[in-house]
Amino acid sequence: TTETTTTTPLLDRRKLGAAIFANSSKRKLLNQITHPRILYVMLKQVVWGTYFSNKDIVVCDVPLLYEGPLFLRWIFGLTICVACEEQLQRKRLQQRNPDLSLQECQERIASQIPTAQKVKWANFVIFNNTSSMEDLEEQVEQIREEIMHRIYGVGLSLLQLLIIIGGSVPVAVLSKLYSMKYEASNSSSSSTTTTT
């Protein structure tokens, strides 16, 4: 609508966010409009990475993996949840978006499944409660090694074995932070790739 656009044809993300995070029916409608296209682009990248690349791991950043359609969870062999305490999550959200009120931050966090539940469902968890990049890098490397062990060793379920084709396994990642960090570390490793 004209209420959520500026004088240029770009979307005013702040106005749109204020409208949808305070109203679950508007948020659901927006998701119905945008998610099919987003899924199409993501699945195209997963298929390309799995079948046509020479990489071992295909990583997707899926912030709403558990809030999205059920079939989405069956696509990925493994899931990684990057988690932090709710108070820290709110603080980081406010730092990233200083124009958001405390109420708007809480609405955005409340619109998703609680992190504690995502932690229970994930195969791996990265706890990002500190600002130490060394600690984060160490956790990422441990998980990368474990995933490589599962691909080339033991520990895969039948479903995960069926998904592995051409030496690749899709992995869902529940945090943009991990995805960005993974891209940075990817430049020094030739065995992994990130699709977003």
PDB file of C-alpha atoms in Angstrom:
ATOM      1  CA  THR A   1       0.000   0.000   0.000  1.00  0.00           C
ATOM      2  CA  THR A   2       1.037   3.627  -0.296  1.00  0.00           C
ATOM      3  CA  GLU A   3       1.308   3.783   3.495  1.00  0.00           C
ATOM      4  CA  THR A   4       4.291   1.437   3.461  1.00  0.00           C
ATOM      5  CA  THR A   5       6.154   2.938   0.510  1.00  0.00           C
ATOM      6  CA  THR A   6       8.330   6.018   0.308  1.00  0.00           C
ATOM      7  CA  THR A   7       8.429   8.465  -2.612  1.00  0.00           C
ATOM      8  CA  THR A   8      10.677   5.969  -4.401  1.00  0.00           C
ATOM      9  CA  PRO A   9       9.340   2.518  -5.313  1.00  0.00           C
ATOM     10  CA  LEU A  10      11.212   0.964  -2.371  1.00  0.00           C
ATOM     11  CA  LEU A  11       9.425  -0.570   0.590  1.00  0.00           C
ATOM     12  CA  ASP A  12       9.466   1.280   3.899  1.00  0.00           C
ATOM     13  CA  ARG A  13      10.530  -1.644   6.071  1.00  0.00           C
ATOM     14  CA  ARG A  14       9.988   0.244   9.333  1.00  0.00           C
ATOM     15  CA  LYS A  15       6.333   1.022   8.567  1.00  0.00           C
ATOM     16  CA  LEU A  16       5.722  -2.464   7.244  1.00  0.00           C
ATOM     17  CA  GLY A  17       7.325  -4.003  10.353  1.00  0.00           C
ATOM     18  CA  ALA A  18       5.221  -1.832  12.653  1.00  0.00           C
ATOM     19  CA  ALA A  19       2.074  -2.955  10.822  1.00  0.00           C
ATOM     20  CA  ILE A  20       2.733  -6.691  10.681  1.00  0.00           C
ATOM     21  CA  PHE A  21       4.426  -7.401  14.007  1.00  0.00           C
ATOM     22  CA  ALA A  22       1.528  -5.847  15.898  1.00  0.00           C
ATOM     23  CA  ASN A  23      -1.086  -7.738  13.850  1.00  0.00           C
ATOM     24  CA  SER A  24      -0.802 -11.501  13.365  1.00  0.00           C
ATOM     25  CA  SER A  25      -3.409 -11.643  10.556  1.00  0.00           C
ATOM     26  CA  LYS A  26      -1.499  -9.025   8.522  1.00  0.00           C
ATOM     27  CA  ARG A  27       1.741 -10.898   9.189  1.00  0.00           C
ATOM     28  CA  LYS A  28       0.154 -14.155   8.018  1.00  0.00           C
ATOM     29  CA  LEU A  29      -1.097 -12.466   4.828  1.00  0.00           C
ATOM     30  CA  LEU A  30       2.354 -11.000   4.100  1.00  0.00           C
ATOM     31  CA  ASN A  31       3.949 -14.425   4.656  1.00  0.00           C
ATOM     32  CA  GLN A  32       1.458 -16.013   2.238  1.00  0.00           C
ATOM     33  CA  ILE A  33       2.468 -13.455  -0.383  1.00  0.00           C
ATOM     34  CA  THR A  34       6.242 -13.542   0.084  1.00  0.00           C
ATOM     35  CA  HIS A  35       7.082 -17.067   1.259  1.00  0.00           C
ATOM     36  CA  PRO A  36       6.319 -18.958  -2.004  1.00  0.00           C
ATOM     37  CA  ARG A  37       8.817 -16.812  -3.932  1.00  0.00           C
ATOM     38  CA  ILE A  38      11.409 -16.961  -1.148  1.00  0.00           C
ATOM     39  CA  LEU A  39      11.038 -20.761  -0.966  1.00  0.00           C
ATOM     40  CA  TYR A  40      11.373 -21.070  -4.735  1.00  0.00           C
ATOM     41  CA  VAL A  41      14.662 -19.142  -4.769  1.00  0.00           C
ATOM     42  CA  MET A  42      15.994 -21.018  -1.725  1.00  0.00           C
ATOM     43  CA  LEU A  43      15.062 -24.481  -3.050  1.00  0.00           C
ATOM     44  CA  LYS A  44      16.644 -23.661  -6.402  1.00  0.00           C
ATOM     45  CA  GLN A  45      19.894 -22.845  -4.610  1.00  0.00           C
ATOM     46  CA  VAL A  46      19.657 -26.006  -2.471  1.00  0.00           C
ATOM     47  CA  VAL A  47      19.119 -28.191  -5.548  1.00  0.00           C
ATOM     48  CA  TRP A  48      22.019 -26.522  -7.361  1.00  0.00           C
ATOM     49  CA  GLY A  49      24.300 -26.844  -4.345  1.00  0.00           C
ATOM     50  CA  THR A  50      23.341 -30.474  -3.744  1.00  0.00           C
ATOM     51  CA  TYR A  51      23.418 -31.789  -7.291  1.00  0.00           C
ATOM     52  CA  PHE A  52      25.750 -29.540  -9.268  1.00  0.00           C
ATOM     53  CA  SER A  53      28.425 -28.230  -6.907  1.00  0.00           C
ATOM     54  CA  ASN A  54      31.480 -30.064  -5.619  1.00  0.00           C
ATOM     55  CA  LYS A  55      30.955 -28.825  -2.056  1.00  0.00           C
ATOM     56  CA  ASP A  56      30.292 -31.057   0.937  1.00  0.00           C
ATOM     57  CA  ILE A  57      27.752 -28.880   2.732  1.00  0.00           C
ATOM     58  CA  VAL A  58      24.952 -26.604   1.544  1.00  0.00           C
ATOM     59  CA  VAL A  59      23.947 -24.091   4.234  1.00  0.00           C
ATOM     60  CA  CYS A  60      20.666 -22.147   4.201  1.00  0.00           C
ATOM     61  CA  ASP A  61      19.798 -19.309   6.552  1.00  0.00           C
ATOM     62  CA  VAL A  62      16.133 -19.923   7.477  1.00  0.00           C
ATOM     63  CA  PRO A  63      15.023 -17.609  10.310  1.00  0.00           C
ATOM     64  CA  LEU A  64      11.415 -18.888  10.193  1.00  0.00           C
ATOM     65  CA  LEU A  65      12.160 -22.574   9.633  1.00  0.00           C
ATOM     66  CA  TYR A  66       9.804 -23.767  12.372  1.00  0.00           C
ATOM     67  CA  GLU A  67       7.179 -21.104  11.739  1.00  0.00           C
ATOM     68  CA  GLY A  68       7.030 -21.989   8.033  1.00  0.00           C
ATOM     69  CA  PRO A  69       5.362 -24.928   6.278  1.00  0.00           C
ATOM     70  CA  LEU A  70       6.042 -28.405   7.671  1.00  0.00           C
ATOM     71  CA  PHE A  71       7.589 -29.751   4.459  1.00  0.00           C
ATOM     72  CA  LEU A  72      10.390 -27.210   4.820  1.00  0.00           C
ATOM     73  CA  ARG A  73      11.744 -29.081   7.854  1.00  0.00           C
ATOM     74  CA  TRP A  74      11.962 -32.323   5.863  1.00  0.00           C
ATOM     75  CA  ILE A  75      14.230 -30.792   3.234  1.00  0.00           C
ATOM     76  CA  PHE A  76      17.174 -30.348   5.582  1.00  0.00           C
ATOM     77  CA  GLY A  77      19.257 -33.195   6.912  1.00  0.00           C
ATOM     78  CA  LEU A  78      20.474 -31.208   9.909  1.00  0.00           C
ATOM     79  CA  THR A  79      19.519 -27.980  11.665  1.00  0.00           C
ATOM     80  CA  ILE A  80      21.700 -25.562  13.608  1.00  0.00           C
ATOM     81  CA  CYS A  81      20.138 -23.054  15.990  1.00  0.00           C
ATOM     82  CA  VAL A  82      22.145 -19.994  17.009  1.00  0.00           C
ATOM     83  CA  ALA A  83      20.701 -18.995  20.376  1.00  0.00           C
ATOM     84  CA  CYS A  84      21.180 -16.367  23.041  1.00  0.00           C
ATOM     85  CA  GLU A  85      19.335 -15.256  26.158  1.00  0.00           C
ATOM     86  CA  GLU A  86      16.132 -13.313  25.462  1.00  0.00           C
ATOM     87  CA  GLN A  87      17.370 -10.198  27.245  1.00  0.00           C
ATOM     88  CA  LEU A  88      20.488 -10.184  25.059  1.00  0.00           C
ATOM     89  CA  GLN A  89      18.384 -10.850  21.953  1.00  0.00           C
ATOM     90  CA  ARG A  90      16.241  -7.805  22.748  1.00  0.00           C
ATOM     91  CA  LYS A  91      19.352  -5.678  23.406  1.00  0.00           C
ATOM     92  CA  ARG A  92      20.911  -6.689  20.083  1.00  0.00           C
ATOM     93  CA  LEU A  93      17.655  -6.002  18.253  1.00  0.00           C
ATOM     94  CA  GLN A  94      17.514  -2.514  19.760  1.00  0.00           C
ATOM     95  CA  GLN A  95      21.163  -1.864  18.861  1.00  0.00           C
ATOM     96  CA  ARG A  96      20.556  -2.957  15.275  1.00  0.00           C
ATOM     97  CA  ASN A  97      17.292  -0.958  15.038  1.00  0.00           C
ATOM     98  CA  PRO A  98      17.617   2.014  17.428  1.00  0.00           C
ATOM     99  CA  ASP A  99      14.368   3.537  16.160  1.00  0.00           C
ATOM    100  CA  LEU A 100      12.323   0.582  17.482  1.00  0.00           C
ATOM    101  CA  SER A 101      10.596   0.982  20.825  1.00  0.00           C
ATOM    102  CA  LEU A 102      10.920  -1.666  23.543  1.00  0.00           C
ATOM    103  CA  GLN A 103       7.331  -2.749  22.762  1.00  0.00           C
ATOM    104  CA  GLU A 104       8.139  -3.157  19.041  1.00  0.00           C
ATOM    105  CA  CYS A 105      11.202  -5.242  19.899  1.00  0.00           C
ATOM    106  CA  GLN A 106       9.128  -7.476  22.165  1.00  0.00           C
ATOM    107  CA  GLU A 107       6.458  -7.884  19.457  1.00  0.00           C
ATOM    108  CA  ARG A 108       9.079  -9.006  16.949  1.00  0.00           C
ATOM    109  CA  ILE A 109      10.564 -11.544  19.339  1.00  0.00           C
ATOM    110  CA  ALA A 110       7.098 -12.772  20.397  1.00  0.00           C
ATOM    111  CA  SER A 111       6.093 -13.309  16.749  1.00  0.00           C
ATOM    112  CA  GLN A 112       8.482 -16.272  16.535  1.00  0.00           C
ATOM    113  CA  ILE A 113       8.578 -19.627  18.272  1.00  0.00           C
ATOM    114  CA  PRO A 114      10.560 -19.254  21.523  1.00  0.00           C
ATOM    115  CA  THR A 115      14.284 -19.853  21.165  1.00  0.00           C
ATOM    116  CA  ALA A 116      14.167 -22.486  23.922  1.00  0.00           C
ATOM    117  CA  GLN A 117      11.857 -24.603  21.755  1.00  0.00           C
ATOM    118  CA  LYS A 118      14.068 -24.177  18.684  1.00  0.00           C
ATOM    119  CA  VAL A 119      17.043 -25.296  20.778  1.00  0.00           C
ATOM    120  CA  LYS A 120      15.175 -28.524  21.645  1.00  0.00           C
ATOM    121  CA  TRP A 121      14.370 -29.229  17.994  1.00  0.00           C
ATOM    122  CA  ALA A 122      17.807 -28.434  16.534  1.00  0.00           C
ATOM    123  CA  ASN A 123      20.512 -31.019  15.861  1.00  0.00           C
ATOM    124  CA  PHE A 124      23.194 -28.535  16.899  1.00  0.00           C
ATOM    125  CA  VAL A 125      23.130 -25.364  18.979  1.00  0.00           C
ATOM    126  CA  ILE A 126      25.553 -22.454  18.966  1.00  0.00           C
ATOM    127  CA  PHE A 127      25.165 -20.354  22.115  1.00  0.00           C
ATOM    128  CA  ASN A 128      26.039 -16.797  21.165  1.00  0.00           C
ATOM    129  CA  ASN A 129      25.810 -15.162  24.608  1.00  0.00           C
ATOM    130  CA  THR A 130      29.202 -13.455  24.506  1.00  0.00           C
ATOM    131  CA  SER A 131      30.811 -10.958  22.184  1.00  0.00           C
ATOM    132  CA  SER A 132      33.856 -13.190  21.812  1.00  0.00           C
ATOM    133  CA  MET A 133      34.423 -14.050  18.145  1.00  0.00           C
ATOM    134  CA  GLU A 134      36.980 -16.648  19.221  1.00  0.00           C
ATOM    135  CA  ASP A 135      34.334 -18.528  21.213  1.00  0.00           C
ATOM    136  CA  LEU A 136      31.895 -18.330  18.308  1.00  0.00           C
ATOM    137  CA  GLU A 137      34.525 -19.528  15.823  1.00  0.00           C
ATOM    138  CA  GLU A 138      35.379 -22.457  18.094  1.00  0.00           C
ATOM    139  CA  GLN A 139      31.730 -23.550  18.309  1.00  0.00           C
ATOM    140  CA  VAL A 140      31.273 -23.202  14.538  1.00  0.00           C
ATOM    141  CA  GLU A 141      34.384 -25.292  13.868  1.00  0.00           C
ATOM    142  CA  GLN A 142      33.286 -28.035  16.293  1.00  0.00           C
ATOM    143  CA  ILE A 143      29.920 -28.278  14.555  1.00  0.00           C
ATOM    144  CA  ARG A 144      31.518 -28.246  11.101  1.00  0.00           C
ATOM    145  CA  GLU A 145      33.739 -31.148  12.132  1.00  0.00           C
ATOM    146  CA  GLU A 146      30.763 -33.068  13.538  1.00  0.00           C
ATOM    147  CA  ILE A 147      28.757 -32.527  10.335  1.00  0.00           C
ATOM    148  CA  MET A 148      31.691 -33.741   8.224  1.00  0.00           C
ATOM    149  CA  HIS A 149      31.938 -36.805  10.472  1.00  0.00           C
ATOM    150  CA  ARG A 150      28.242 -37.517   9.944  1.00  0.00           C
ATOM    151  CA  ILE A 151      28.559 -37.140   6.181  1.00  0.00           C
ATOM    152  CA  TYR A 152      31.629 -39.333   5.797  1.00  0.00           C
ATOM    153  CA  GLY A 153      31.343 -41.429   8.937  1.00  0.00           C
ATOM    154  CA  VAL A 154      28.404 -42.746  10.928  1.00  0.00           C
ATOM    155  CA  GLY A 155      25.481 -41.087  12.630  1.00  0.00           C
ATOM    156  CA  LEU A 156      23.069 -40.310   9.778  1.00  0.00           C
ATOM    157  CA  SER A 157      19.429 -41.354   9.862  1.00  0.00           C
ATOM    158  CA  LEU A 158      17.850 -43.098   6.868  1.00  0.00           C
ATOM    159  CA  LEU A 159      16.114 -39.849   5.864  1.00  0.00           C
ATOM    160  CA  GLN A 160      19.403 -37.974   6.004  1.00  0.00           C
ATOM    161  CA  LEU A 161      21.098 -40.680   3.926  1.00  0.00           C
ATOM    162  CA  LEU A 162      18.360 -40.345   1.300  1.00  0.00           C
ATOM    163  CA  ILE A 163      18.920 -36.582   1.161  1.00  0.00           C
ATOM    164  CA  ILE A 164      22.667 -36.917   0.586  1.00  0.00           C
ATOM    165  CA  ILE A 165      23.270 -36.954  -3.142  1.00  0.00           C
ATOM    166  CA  GLY A 166      26.590 -36.238  -4.753  1.00  0.00           C
ATOM    167  CA  GLY A 167      28.305 -35.801  -1.386  1.00  0.00           C
ATOM    168  CA  SER A 168      26.206 -32.838  -0.235  1.00  0.00           C
ATOM    169  CA  VAL A 169      23.782 -32.493   2.633  1.00  0.00           C
ATOM    170  CA  PRO A 170      21.537 -29.437   3.039  1.00  0.00           C
ATOM    171  CA  VAL A 171      21.719 -27.799   6.461  1.00  0.00           C
ATOM    172  CA  ALA A 172      19.263 -25.238   7.816  1.00  0.00           C
ATOM    173  CA  VAL A 173      20.706 -22.469   9.927  1.00  0.00           C
ATOM    174  CA  LEU A 174      18.454 -20.406  12.170  1.00  0.00           C
ATOM    175  CA  SER A 175      20.512 -17.245  12.413  1.00  0.00           C
ATOM    176  CA  LYS A 176      21.849 -14.650  10.024  1.00  0.00           C
ATOM    177  CA  LEU A 177      24.855 -14.218  12.306  1.00  0.00           C
ATOM    178  CA  TYR A 178      25.966 -17.791  11.701  1.00  0.00           C
ATOM    179  CA  SER A 179      25.381 -17.445   7.987  1.00  0.00           C
ATOM    180  CA  MET A 180      27.530 -14.294   7.782  1.00  0.00           C
ATOM    181  CA  LYS A 181      30.244 -15.844   9.939  1.00  0.00           C
ATOM    182  CA  TYR A 182      30.123 -19.004   7.855  1.00  0.00           C
ATOM    183  CA  GLU A 183      30.594 -16.990   4.658  1.00  0.00           C
ATOM    184  CA  ALA A 184      33.627 -15.310   6.212  1.00  0.00           C
ATOM    185  CA  SER A 185      35.168 -18.625   7.239  1.00  0.00           C
ATOM    186  CA  ASN A 186      34.189 -20.151   3.877  1.00  0.00           C
ATOM    187  CA  SER A 187      36.837 -18.088   2.120  1.00  0.00           C
ATOM    188  CA  SER A 188      39.507 -20.052   3.995  1.00  0.00           C
ATOM    189  CA  SER A 189      37.878 -23.476   3.496  1.00  0.00           C
ATOM    190  CA  SER A 190      37.258 -25.112   0.154  1.00  0.00           C
ATOM    191  CA  SER A 191      35.055 -27.888   1.578  1.00  0.00           C
ATOM    192  CA  THR A 192      31.935 -25.854   2.353  1.00  0.00           C
ATOM    193  CA  THR A 193      29.507 -23.450   0.691  1.00  0.00           C
ATOM    194  CA  THR A 194      26.742 -21.171   1.940  1.00  0.00           C
ATOM    195  CA  THR A 195      23.473 -20.518   0.119  1.00  0.00           C
ATOM    196  CA  THR A 196      21.209 -17.780   1.370  1.00  0.00           C
TER     197      THR A 196
END
